[in-house]
XYZ file of C-alpha atoms in Angstrom:
666
model
C -1.978 96.147 199.391
C 1.609 97.257 199.015
C 3.319 99.821 201.207
C 6.758 101.350 201.482
C 9.268 100.498 204.200
C 8.709 103.689 206.152
C 7.942 104.529 209.775
C 6.584 108.060 210.255
C 5.879 110.018 213.439
C 2.517 111.451 214.402
C 1.857 115.128 214.298
C 3.302 116.780 217.442
C -0.108 117.616 218.884
C -1.420 114.099 218.241
C 1.690 112.614 219.847
C 1.101 114.614 222.991
C -2.449 113.344 223.296
C -1.351 109.745 222.809
C 1.475 109.988 225.335
C -0.943 111.279 227.954
C -3.366 108.465 227.258
C -0.586 105.863 227.344
C 0.032 106.739 230.969
C -3.468 105.539 231.802
C -3.207 102.075 230.212
C -1.236 99.019 231.173
C 1.811 98.110 229.077
C 0.015 95.019 227.751
C -2.968 96.895 226.344
C -3.114 99.387 223.539
C -6.072 101.721 223.995
C -7.694 103.909 221.360
C -8.064 107.677 221.026
C -11.058 108.885 218.984
C -10.345 111.322 216.158
C -12.837 114.177 216.483
C -12.193 116.263 213.380
C -11.763 115.748 209.660
C -14.016 114.433 206.893
C -13.836 110.767 207.938
C -15.655 111.454 211.214
C -17.962 114.243 210.082
C -19.441 112.753 206.919
C -22.687 111.319 208.218
C -24.413 108.530 206.375
C -25.853 105.046 206.270
C -22.454 103.399 205.972
C -21.657 99.754 205.376
C -18.164 98.626 204.409
C -14.831 99.920 205.734
C -11.731 99.216 203.633
C -8.141 100.305 204.191
C -6.255 100.136 200.884
C -3.312 101.910 199.264
C -5.219 102.643 196.060
C -2.706 105.234 194.762
C 0.469 103.223 195.520
C 2.072 106.018 197.528
C 2.950 103.806 200.489
C 0.195 104.690 202.964
C -3.303 103.439 203.695
C -6.280 105.225 202.205
C -9.865 104.600 203.332
C -12.982 103.590 201.375
C -16.431 103.531 203.004
C -19.657 102.480 201.279
C -23.164 103.803 201.917
C -26.351 101.820 201.405
C -29.730 103.501 202.031
C -32.563 102.255 199.842
C -32.775 105.631 198.117
C -29.076 105.403 197.255
C -26.025 107.437 198.207
C -22.453 108.117 197.167
C -19.493 106.218 198.572
C -16.583 107.890 200.386
C -12.925 107.670 199.350
C -10.349 109.371 201.591
C -6.725 109.831 200.574
C -4.054 109.588 203.287
C -1.276 112.175 203.371
C 1.113 109.654 204.962
C 0.688 110.687 208.598
C -2.966 109.848 209.083
C -4.661 112.976 207.732
C -7.320 112.265 205.123
C -8.636 114.277 202.179
C -12.030 113.403 200.728
C -11.866 112.537 197.018
C -14.695 113.841 194.827
C -15.417 113.984 191.134
C -14.418 110.417 190.257
C -16.804 107.699 189.145
C -16.079 105.624 192.262
C -17.267 108.491 194.500
C -20.007 110.005 192.332
C -22.117 106.929 191.579
C -25.367 106.813 193.575
C -26.742 103.408 194.570
C -27.592 101.187 197.547
C -24.122 99.882 198.310
C -23.040 97.187 200.755
C -19.729 95.304 200.940
C -16.626 96.301 199.016
C -13.432 94.399 198.307
C -10.161 95.501 196.700
C -7.825 93.277 194.681
C -5.652 93.570 191.574
C -7.773 91.372 189.312
C -5.936 92.421 186.118
C -2.424 92.099 187.643
C -1.373 95.553 186.479
C 0.065 96.692 189.805
C -2.839 98.593 191.376
C -5.864 97.607 193.450
C -9.209 97.360 191.655
C -12.561 97.434 193.451
C -15.815 95.463 193.520
C -18.808 96.936 195.352
C -21.948 94.921 196.049
C -25.427 96.479 196.045
C -28.806 95.515 197.443
C -32.388 96.548 196.506
C -32.221 94.877 193.071
C -29.444 97.147 191.813
C -26.478 96.164 189.632
C -23.155 95.451 191.314
C -20.176 97.626 190.482
C -16.695 96.746 189.245
C -14.092 99.506 189.062
C -10.730 99.196 187.352
C -7.955 101.265 188.903
C -6.381 103.428 186.194
C -3.094 103.680 188.094
C -3.176 107.477 188.286
C -5.597 107.837 191.173
C -8.699 107.607 188.982
C -11.097 104.772 188.209
C -12.977 103.317 185.257
C -16.295 101.581 185.824
C -16.586 98.237 183.999
C -20.103 97.896 182.630
C -19.812 94.757 180.497
C -19.611 91.159 181.658
C -21.434 89.062 184.262
C -19.855 90.705 187.345
C -21.443 94.100 186.721
C -24.765 93.269 185.058
C -28.200 92.227 186.302
C -30.210 93.230 189.368
C -28.974 91.811 192.669
C -29.525 91.692 196.393
C -25.836 91.230 197.122
C -24.167 91.685 200.490
C -20.435 91.275 199.902
C -17.849 90.083 197.449
C -14.417 88.649 198.146
C -11.410 88.144 195.880
C -9.393 84.907 195.901
C -7.508 82.789 193.380
C -9.369 79.552 194.050
C -7.778 77.619 191.152
C -4.294 79.113 191.660
C -3.841 80.174 188.044
C -2.390 83.548 189.028
C -5.586 85.587 188.630
C -8.099 86.716 191.258
C -11.569 85.223 191.055
C -14.612 86.698 192.808
C -17.261 85.170 195.080
C -20.436 87.199 195.704
C -23.026 86.506 198.416
C -26.740 87.209 197.970
C -29.317 87.386 200.764
C -32.474 87.707 198.655
C -33.771 86.465 195.296
C -31.872 85.008 193.594
C -30.292 83.340 196.597
C -27.563 81.487 194.735
C -24.062 82.908 195.304
C -22.218 83.440 192.018
C -18.571 82.465 191.612
C -16.855 84.394 188.843
C -13.751 82.829 187.310
C -11.126 85.255 186.047
C -10.264 84.474 182.425
C -6.906 86.230 182.677
C -7.795 88.888 180.114
C -9.856 91.228 182.292
C -13.087 89.293 181.770
C -14.926 86.777 183.935
C -16.966 83.619 183.441
C -19.834 82.870 185.809
C -19.510 79.355 187.252
C -22.918 77.677 187.192
C -22.073 74.286 188.692
C -21.087 73.145 192.162
C -22.843 73.530 195.504
C -20.992 76.791 196.218
C -22.947 78.298 193.316
C -26.215 76.337 193.388
C -27.120 76.253 197.096
C -29.827 78.761 198.033
C -29.324 80.455 201.412
C -29.575 84.032 202.704
C -25.835 84.601 202.579
C -23.906 87.524 204.011
C -20.232 86.725 203.402
C -18.035 84.162 201.722
C -14.863 84.065 203.822
C -11.908 82.471 202.026
C -9.308 80.561 204.046
C -7.201 77.415 203.825
C -8.920 75.733 206.759
C -7.620 72.217 206.090
C -3.983 73.223 205.427
C -3.873 71.595 201.991
C -2.608 74.627 200.093
C -5.808 75.954 198.510
C -8.542 78.315 199.692
C -11.834 77.001 201.033
C -15.025 79.075 201.525
C -17.067 79.564 204.682
C -20.443 81.216 204.073
C -22.373 82.907 206.896
C -26.144 82.812 206.415
C -28.798 84.889 208.150
C -32.429 83.927 208.842
C -31.572 81.196 211.363
C -30.227 79.014 208.584
C -27.216 76.770 208.842
C -23.912 78.094 207.553
C -21.935 76.494 204.722
C -18.374 75.294 204.336
C -17.136 74.430 200.861
C -13.850 72.525 200.785
C -11.634 73.263 197.796
C -10.640 69.997 196.117
C -7.691 71.559 194.306
C -9.075 70.836 190.834
C -11.381 73.815 190.460
C -14.289 72.192 192.304
C -15.666 72.335 195.834
C -17.298 69.806 198.152
C -19.972 70.886 200.627
C -19.052 69.729 204.147
C -22.187 69.032 206.192
C -20.800 67.500 209.389
C -19.873 69.520 212.467
C -21.483 72.217 214.579
C -19.898 74.972 212.477
C -22.221 73.958 209.599
C -25.244 72.513 211.408
C -26.315 75.151 213.923
C -29.209 77.455 213.015
C -28.142 81.064 213.635
C -28.765 84.604 212.512
C -25.211 84.830 211.167
C -23.846 87.978 209.591
C -20.109 87.578 209.469
C -17.185 85.170 209.601
C -13.500 85.728 210.307
C -10.543 83.346 210.037
C -7.540 83.702 212.348
C -5.008 81.583 214.222
C -5.853 82.910 217.666
C -4.105 80.029 219.528
C -0.868 80.174 217.466
C -0.950 76.492 216.490
C -0.540 77.314 212.777
C -4.065 76.615 211.570
C -7.048 78.882 210.971
C -9.695 79.099 213.666
C -13.131 80.552 212.940
C -15.267 83.277 214.506
C -18.914 83.734 213.438
C -20.856 86.876 214.349
C -24.574 86.401 215.005
C -27.314 89.017 215.160
C -30.668 89.194 216.889
C -29.208 89.056 220.384
C -27.774 85.587 219.827
C -24.377 84.598 221.179
C -21.514 84.707 218.714
C -19.607 81.504 217.888
C -15.929 80.567 218.153
C -14.642 77.343 216.608
C -11.139 76.018 217.246
C -9.507 74.226 214.318
C -8.436 70.666 215.134
C -5.686 70.931 212.525
C -7.471 69.059 209.749
C -10.335 71.353 208.813
C -12.655 70.015 211.511
C -13.581 72.206 214.452
C -14.359 72.123 218.149
C -16.924 74.653 219.370
C -15.777 76.855 222.259
C -18.567 77.140 224.825
C -17.050 79.285 227.584
C -15.687 82.805 227.770
C -17.037 86.260 226.957
C -16.790 85.865 223.181
C -19.485 83.178 223.108
C -21.641 84.308 226.041
C -22.029 88.068 225.570
C -25.074 87.979 223.300
C -25.003 90.917 220.961
C -25.964 91.976 217.499
C -22.870 90.922 215.573
C -22.171 92.178 212.058
C -18.571 92.810 210.998
C -15.612 91.216 212.795
C -11.886 90.700 212.487
C -8.904 89.090 214.215
C -5.919 91.469 214.653
C -3.070 91.913 217.154
C -4.136 95.245 218.608
C -1.586 95.365 221.443
C 1.382 93.832 219.552
C 1.895 91.104 222.149
C 2.123 88.205 219.694
C -1.414 86.842 219.642
C -4.624 87.762 217.831
C -7.253 89.876 219.523
C -10.837 90.160 218.248
C -13.058 93.092 217.355
C -16.802 92.634 216.736
C -19.161 95.264 215.309
C -22.740 95.357 216.617
C -25.791 96.800 214.893
C -29.576 96.495 214.424
C -30.407 96.323 218.123
C -33.519 98.012 219.550
C -31.382 101.095 220.182
C -27.760 102.184 220.114
C -25.316 99.435 221.092
C -21.572 99.187 221.768
C -19.054 97.056 219.911
C -17.029 94.230 221.487
C -13.272 94.579 222.012
C -11.624 91.356 223.171
C -7.952 91.020 224.138
C -6.285 87.630 223.809
C -4.816 86.421 227.101
C -2.285 84.205 225.317
C -3.726 80.978 226.729
C -6.704 80.520 224.421
C -8.998 82.787 226.454
C -10.073 86.397 225.964
C -10.901 89.389 228.170
C -13.466 91.970 227.061
C -12.460 95.628 227.397
C -15.577 97.693 228.034
C -13.810 100.862 229.125
C -11.975 101.708 225.911
C -13.855 104.096 223.574
C -13.571 101.550 220.751
C -15.458 99.069 222.929
C -17.900 101.378 224.673
C -19.053 104.078 222.252
C -22.702 103.620 221.310
C -24.248 103.463 217.849
C -24.650 100.935 215.062
C -21.490 99.686 213.378
C -21.600 97.711 210.157
C -17.992 97.168 209.093
C -14.566 97.977 210.488
C -11.000 98.118 209.231
C -7.650 98.026 211.026
C -4.458 99.499 209.637
C -1.499 101.638 210.682
C -2.627 104.886 209.075
C 0.139 106.998 210.677
C 2.855 104.344 210.374
C 3.855 104.532 214.037
C 3.892 100.785 214.594
C 0.384 99.995 215.832
C -3.025 99.321 214.294
C -5.588 102.100 214.084
C -9.318 101.551 213.548
C -12.021 102.869 211.209
C -15.725 102.140 211.716
C -18.543 102.357 209.157
C -21.638 103.378 211.145
C -25.327 103.593 210.302
C -27.537 104.400 213.314
C -30.580 106.300 212.054
C -28.982 106.313 208.577
C -27.208 109.573 209.516
C -24.558 108.527 212.046
C -21.039 109.858 211.615
C -18.365 107.253 210.988
C -15.541 106.824 213.485
C -11.755 106.778 213.388
C -9.568 105.736 216.337
C -5.822 106.094 216.769
C -4.042 103.338 218.655
C -2.066 104.779 221.575
C 0.414 101.915 221.352
C 2.833 100.529 223.930
C 6.437 99.343 224.170
C 5.832 96.153 222.181
C 7.470 95.643 218.803
C 5.873 94.729 215.470
C 6.542 93.559 211.938
C 4.253 94.379 209.001
C 4.377 92.726 205.615
C 2.856 93.281 202.204
C 3.230 90.854 199.318
C 3.691 91.315 195.573
C 2.902 88.296 193.422
C 4.432 87.401 190.063
C 3.501 83.797 189.390
C 0.711 84.210 191.939
C -1.871 87.004 191.798
C -0.265 90.435 192.069
C -2.115 91.296 195.318
C -0.637 88.273 197.112
C -4.077 87.152 198.287
C -3.805 83.602 199.608
C -0.180 83.912 200.742
C 0.350 82.124 204.048
C 3.182 83.551 206.125
C 4.672 82.180 209.338
C 7.198 83.891 211.570
C 9.289 82.677 214.485
C 10.441 85.038 217.210
C 11.479 84.709 220.841
C 8.878 86.565 222.913
C 9.245 86.666 226.655
C 12.130 84.218 226.391
C 10.042 81.610 224.554
C 10.473 80.826 220.826
C 7.033 81.134 219.234
C 5.544 80.701 215.779
C 2.722 82.864 214.450
C 0.782 82.566 211.195
C -1.298 84.886 209.025
C -3.054 84.415 205.692
C -3.586 87.283 203.240
C -7.282 87.889 202.557
C -9.477 90.449 200.816
C -12.275 90.176 203.424
C -11.290 89.748 207.064
C -14.962 89.756 208.039
C -18.339 91.019 206.895
C -17.769 94.444 205.256
C -14.193 94.388 206.604
C -10.909 94.817 204.727
C -7.815 95.500 206.801
C -4.797 97.399 205.559
C -1.497 95.540 205.870
C -1.409 92.098 204.259
C 0.093 90.610 207.420
C 0.673 92.253 210.793
C 2.585 90.576 213.619
C 3.001 91.760 217.173
C 6.368 90.784 218.617
C 6.179 91.718 222.286
C 9.748 92.269 223.477
C 11.370 90.601 220.451
C 13.621 92.878 218.393
C 14.644 90.228 215.862
C 12.478 87.811 213.892
C 14.340 84.563 213.555
C 12.494 83.293 210.477
C 9.857 84.432 207.981
C 8.415 81.676 205.780
C 5.968 82.806 203.094
C 4.189 80.202 200.974
C 2.515 81.478 197.813
C -0.467 80.125 195.824
C 1.972 79.202 193.042
C 3.879 76.907 195.408
C 6.873 79.245 195.707
C 8.259 79.443 199.247
C 10.466 82.298 200.403
C 12.469 82.210 203.626
C 14.013 85.241 205.304
C 16.094 85.038 208.472
C 17.287 87.425 211.197
C 14.916 90.226 210.228
C 14.910 93.321 212.491
C 11.582 94.225 214.095
C 9.670 97.509 213.762
C 9.552 97.831 210.005
C 7.222 97.512 207.030
C 8.461 94.891 204.575
C 7.417 94.368 200.987
C 8.080 90.761 200.003
C 8.168 89.981 196.303
C 7.339 86.432 195.295
C 10.277 86.373 192.890
C 12.677 88.700 194.654
C 16.029 86.928 194.827
C 19.282 86.835 192.893
C 19.011 87.503 189.174
C 22.185 86.003 187.666
C 21.057 86.406 184.053
C 19.863 90.010 184.417
C 16.470 89.436 182.832
C 14.676 91.195 185.736
C 13.069 87.915 186.823
C 14.176 86.759 190.252
C 15.625 83.259 190.344
C 12.736 82.135 192.591
C 10.416 82.481 189.604
C 12.829 82.231 186.680
C 12.429 79.036 184.682
C 15.850 79.688 183.218
C 17.879 81.464 185.926
C 21.247 81.348 184.180
C 20.258 82.670 180.740
C 18.105 85.711 179.917
C 14.600 84.503 179.150
C 12.442 87.600 179.575
C 9.381 86.042 177.952
C 9.684 82.914 180.150
C 8.890 80.903 177.016
C 8.553 77.200 177.824
C 7.360 75.464 174.678
C 7.035 71.981 176.116
C 5.691 73.095 179.504
C 8.239 71.132 181.504
C 9.063 74.064 183.800
C 12.432 74.673 182.104
C 12.594 77.770 179.945
C 13.546 77.224 176.327
C 16.780 79.152 176.792
C 17.938 76.526 179.310
C 16.160 73.515 177.867
C 18.280 71.108 175.841
C 15.022 69.737 174.497
C 12.532 72.640 174.311
C 9.948 70.558 172.456
C 10.221 67.508 174.693
C 8.328 67.724 178.021
C 10.233 64.695 179.362
C 13.508 66.379 178.465
C 16.678 64.355 179.090
C 15.550 61.745 181.604
C 18.819 59.795 181.759
C 21.070 62.879 181.524
C 23.039 61.567 178.580
C 22.676 64.784 176.610
C 20.044 63.346 174.304
C 16.402 64.486 174.477
C 14.003 61.767 175.556
C 11.911 62.194 172.416
C 14.850 61.132 170.222
C 16.790 59.004 172.698
C 17.036 55.336 171.591
C 17.572 54.368 175.218
C 15.755 57.095 177.262
C 16.104 55.602 180.748
C 19.753 54.482 180.680
C 22.578 56.873 179.830
C 23.672 56.032 176.291
C 25.369 59.173 175.099
C 26.983 57.449 172.110
C 23.572 56.114 171.031
C 25.175 52.794 170.089
C 22.788 50.633 168.058
C 24.643 47.673 166.537
C 21.633 46.222 164.704
C 20.132 49.585 163.657
C 16.689 48.759 164.997
C 16.393 52.171 166.784
C 16.889 50.584 170.193
C 20.160 51.561 171.804
C 22.298 48.560 172.707
C 21.876 49.195 176.439
C 18.085 48.951 176.136
C 17.913 46.358 173.328
C 16.921 42.811 174.266
C 18.652 41.678 171.107
C 21.449 44.167 170.366
C 23.091 42.206 167.534
C 20.014 41.412 165.446
C 17.277 43.836 164.456
C 14.305 43.358 166.739
C 12.281 46.613 166.292
C 9.270 45.296 168.204
C 11.427 43.977 171.061
C 9.514 40.682 170.813
C 10.396 38.293 173.650
C 7.910 35.435 173.632
C 9.264 33.603 176.643
C 9.880 36.855 178.576
C 13.400 35.880 179.516
C 14.807 39.314 178.673
C 16.342 38.090 175.425
C 14.590 39.055 172.218
C 13.315 36.133 170.163
C 15.719 36.742 167.293
C 18.624 36.316 169.701
C 17.142 33.627 171.914
C 18.508 30.203 170.701
C 18.285 26.645 171.969
C 21.522 24.793 172.522
C 21.907 22.311 169.685
C 19.412 24.052 167.391
C 21.900 24.564 164.566
C 19.295 25.253 161.876
C 17.202 27.685 163.982
C 14.042 25.585 163.856
C 13.562 25.973 167.667
C 13.728 22.185 168.089
C 16.679 19.759 168.314
C 16.392 16.880 165.816
C 18.601 14.768 163.507
C 18.378 17.597 161.001
C 20.550 19.709 163.281
C 23.264 17.032 163.239
C 23.034 16.841 159.420
C 23.168 20.650 159.301
C 26.394 20.663 161.310
C 28.019 17.867 159.254
C 27.190 19.754 156.069
C 28.685 22.927 157.530
C 31.890 21.238 158.720
C 32.643 18.897 155.822
C 30.893 20.377 152.791
C 30.988 24.155 153.430
C 27.230 24.327 153.949
C 25.499 27.244 155.696
C 26.841 28.117 159.133
C 24.766 27.335 162.191
C 22.916 30.093 163.994
C 25.072 32.107 166.437
C 25.991 30.597 169.753
C 24.538 28.805 171.630
C 22.714 27.385 168.598
C 24.484 24.205 167.486
C 26.516 23.979 170.705
C 24.874 20.758 171.845
C 27.670 19.784 174.214
C 27.943 23.289 175.767
C 31.628 23.513 174.994
C 31.380 27.113 173.841
C 32.287 26.172 170.247
C 30.500 24.479 167.348
C 32.503 21.481 166.017
C 31.972 17.937 164.721
C 31.712 16.866 168.352
C 28.345 18.648 168.543
C 27.075 16.557 165.591
C 28.318 13.367 167.246
C 26.731 14.504 170.544
C 23.331 14.954 168.889
C 23.499 11.650 166.934
C 24.347 9.849 170.159
C 21.420 11.650 171.873
C 18.922 10.871 169.134
C 19.873 7.275 168.211
C 21.680 5.885 171.261
C 19.922 7.649 174.160
C 22.955 9.700 175.131
C 22.820 12.852 177.268
C 20.450 15.612 176.130
C 21.773 18.887 174.763
C 22.189 21.845 177.125
C 19.150 23.609 178.495
C 17.778 26.638 176.674
C 20.100 29.634 177.038
């Protein structure tokens, strides 16, 4: 999912063809030119999934296409030479295995810097998990729940649903067993099958689990498209590793022959809207997000009135004008059928283009993938086709226009390495109007669909992007400003200044001023041990007095000297009786003064009552050298601030002659 910051030119002959075609299209549209030679378009088959991915990390998009006849077939992997010419790869386990394959999804599940691959199978075959060896070859993983057992699986999709930094996998089944397994990544290259929760226990004929943060709460939810005229499912992520099944709203109550689902902010209001492709001649569905994860069904326009035999689908900005267009694959009609190419009009409506080859060529198309294979600044298109189980696949070059673009790929550090789940917003002035756009990085843009660039933005006439705001699953937010258009950016989650030279950007460094390569954080307080004054104390130094909370005798009030006059382990500033040991801080009357310091005026002997004995106690102290009264205010019956014979006289007068009472309790 990562690409270099390069813009290459087409081959001279290809450029000439595109220039001629560009003269026949309006500046606002793009237009596609079919590629008529090369292995991609001459390898016939019963193809299913189309995936653009840079599997060899050389900075350009390669192409993976699956094949799924009942008798089994090999999959196709084509390596890009950097300018859109593909070489078919043979002899590797990922291309030599024969089975009945369906959807494929790429993601770096082991966080080692290259894209791994899961391929679903039908006809009671095992699913396949391939680990990328990093040298252009693959190793098939045969142990563990992901790659064992017979299945009737349609697709799989990677996402870090619990945001622990590792990609988990959701697999959809359309035949026995109908339950859709969720596999939790253990962080060591193995997975645990989650057996609880409606997302894993519901039984529907499911085609795709489309991940997207529909309710804008920072975690990925799942929308599941079900065939067989069943209702579809939406599972809201609760942020604690569990999901809640949402059952209210037309997007989960209508009974359709659904194949696919695609998230995309087609109205540029910074939330994810939803397209659902339906087969059997039914109309497709478009649901506009109300901003809170609820949806309004769109009932007018060609997208929802054209009928069709929808399978794969995806939102992309084909003409680089700053809003998302829509491409829908059609298949399984009574005969050959064309796909649907819809251009966004910028006002929430769409226009269908039936004249472009990408929207008029006949056949059966299962999955599609968009990506800039020749790096000329526009999105090209690959189609996985299956009419008669022998149809050649298709590849279209985008003829482009004068509009500008910005492409981004993301490299996670705290988050998963593939950057799946990153939400990125940009602001640019297009046509004189400042506008925001939003994309979310996904491993499945639709049924059997994986697009190339992590995020692609059309910019119209804008040559500068005012702001780029990327929010990562870890919670890290990166902001870039005044970014020139017409380039491919790689944005690293932790790329920033590195003052301590430990090769960890300050965005992700828990100790940015001192080298802390291991990022060791013993107490888990988010401060690396090398910077932590109290590495074993998760509360650290709450009052900033230089003393760790765990050993601070007054943890909430700065008490750097740790004064403790009575040695009861309570610092004087926090001690309700700082001059007398009061280790339990007992304060019976809750007046803020510990009991051992809380005296009654006139109570010279500390009995907590004022009687004649207190007067005798004072006389003995004054005239005979007896024991001293308790500290002030004890014994100070007349509230003079001192203890003298007058206090004894005061109490005798009070007790025997009805004189004034001693002071109130202090």
